[in-house]
Amino acid sequence: MAYKRLEESTFTWPAIRDGAMTLNRAQFEALFAGLDWRRVRSLEVRRPAVAE
């Protein structure tokens, strides 16, 4: 359970599907920080090339 109050503005909540909201960890942290969670994207991590 979490509680957060914004001084100004409002939270942008995700849609409820099948009775639940679904967010990944980064999206939840953005929402909790008062940021637009819809703009959070996973970073593509490239593995370093192996020198032979």
mmCIF file of C-alpha atoms in Angstrom:
data_model
loop_
_atom_site.group_PDB
_atom_site.id
_atom_site.type_symbol
_atom_site.label_atom_id
_atom_site.label_comp_id
_atom_site.label_asym_id
_atom_site.label_seq_id
_atom_site.Cartn_x
_atom_site.Cartn_y
_atom_site.Cartn_z
ATOM 1 C CA MET A 1 0.000 0.000 0.000
ATOM 2 C CA ALA A 2 1.336 3.420 -0.879
ATOM 3 C CA TYR A 3 0.197 6.961 -0.187
ATOM 4 C CA LYS A 4 1.303 10.042 -2.099
ATOM 5 C CA ARG A 5 -0.181 13.523 -2.268
ATOM 6 C CA LEU A 6 0.646 15.964 -5.029
ATOM 7 C CA GLU A 7 0.876 19.646 -4.168
ATOM 8 C CA GLU A 8 -0.422 20.598 -7.614
ATOM 9 C CA SER A 9 -1.934 18.756 -10.562
ATOM 10 C CA THR A 10 -3.113 15.146 -10.475
ATOM 11 C CA PHE A 11 -1.847 11.656 -11.137
ATOM 12 C CA THR A 12 -2.417 10.179 -14.596
ATOM 13 C CA TRP A 13 -3.756 6.714 -13.849
ATOM 14 C CA PRO A 14 -3.479 3.682 -16.142
ATOM 15 C CA ALA A 15 -6.640 2.090 -17.517
ATOM 16 C CA ILE A 16 -8.314 -0.605 -15.452
ATOM 17 C CA ARG A 17 -8.494 -3.908 -17.323
ATOM 18 C CA ASP A 18 -10.037 -7.034 -15.846
ATOM 19 C CA GLY A 19 -10.397 -5.217 -12.532
ATOM 20 C CA ALA A 20 -6.706 -4.266 -12.188
ATOM 21 C CA MET A 21 -4.162 -1.639 -13.232
ATOM 22 C CA THR A 22 -0.892 -3.015 -14.571
ATOM 23 C CA LEU A 23 2.391 -1.121 -14.275
ATOM 24 C CA ASN A 24 5.970 -2.325 -14.266
ATOM 25 C CA ARG A 25 8.336 -1.166 -11.530
ATOM 26 C CA ALA A 26 9.750 1.792 -13.483
ATOM 27 C CA GLN A 27 6.249 2.963 -14.426
ATOM 28 C CA PHE A 28 5.064 2.720 -10.802
ATOM 29 C CA GLU A 29 8.072 4.695 -9.590
ATOM 30 C CA ALA A 30 7.394 7.383 -12.209
ATOM 31 C CA LEU A 31 3.712 7.539 -11.202
ATOM 32 C CA PHE A 32 4.632 7.733 -7.520
ATOM 33 C CA ALA A 33 7.099 10.546 -8.266
ATOM 34 C CA GLY A 34 4.325 12.499 -10.011
ATOM 35 C CA LEU A 35 5.768 11.955 -13.479
ATOM 36 C CA ASP A 36 3.916 10.778 -16.581
ATOM 37 C CA TRP A 37 4.365 6.995 -16.354
ATOM 38 C CA ARG A 38 3.290 6.647 -20.022
ATOM 39 C CA ARG A 39 6.606 8.164 -21.120
ATOM 40 C CA VAL A 40 8.715 5.584 -19.266
ATOM 41 C CA ARG A 41 10.365 3.099 -21.608
ATOM 42 C CA SER A 42 12.762 0.236 -21.008
ATOM 43 C CA LEU A 43 16.295 0.860 -22.124
ATOM 44 C CA GLU A 44 17.721 -1.441 -24.740
ATOM 45 C CA VAL A 45 20.862 -2.969 -23.302
ATOM 46 C CA ARG A 46 23.414 -4.186 -25.819
ATOM 47 C CA ARG A 47 25.845 -6.843 -24.818
ATOM 48 C CA PRO A 48 29.478 -6.031 -25.560
ATOM 49 C CA ALA A 49 30.981 -7.761 -28.550
ATOM 50 C CA VAL A 50 33.278 -10.638 -27.690
ATOM 51 C CA ALA A 51 36.811 -10.175 -29.038
ATOM 52 C CA GLU A 52 38.226 -13.357 -30.557
#
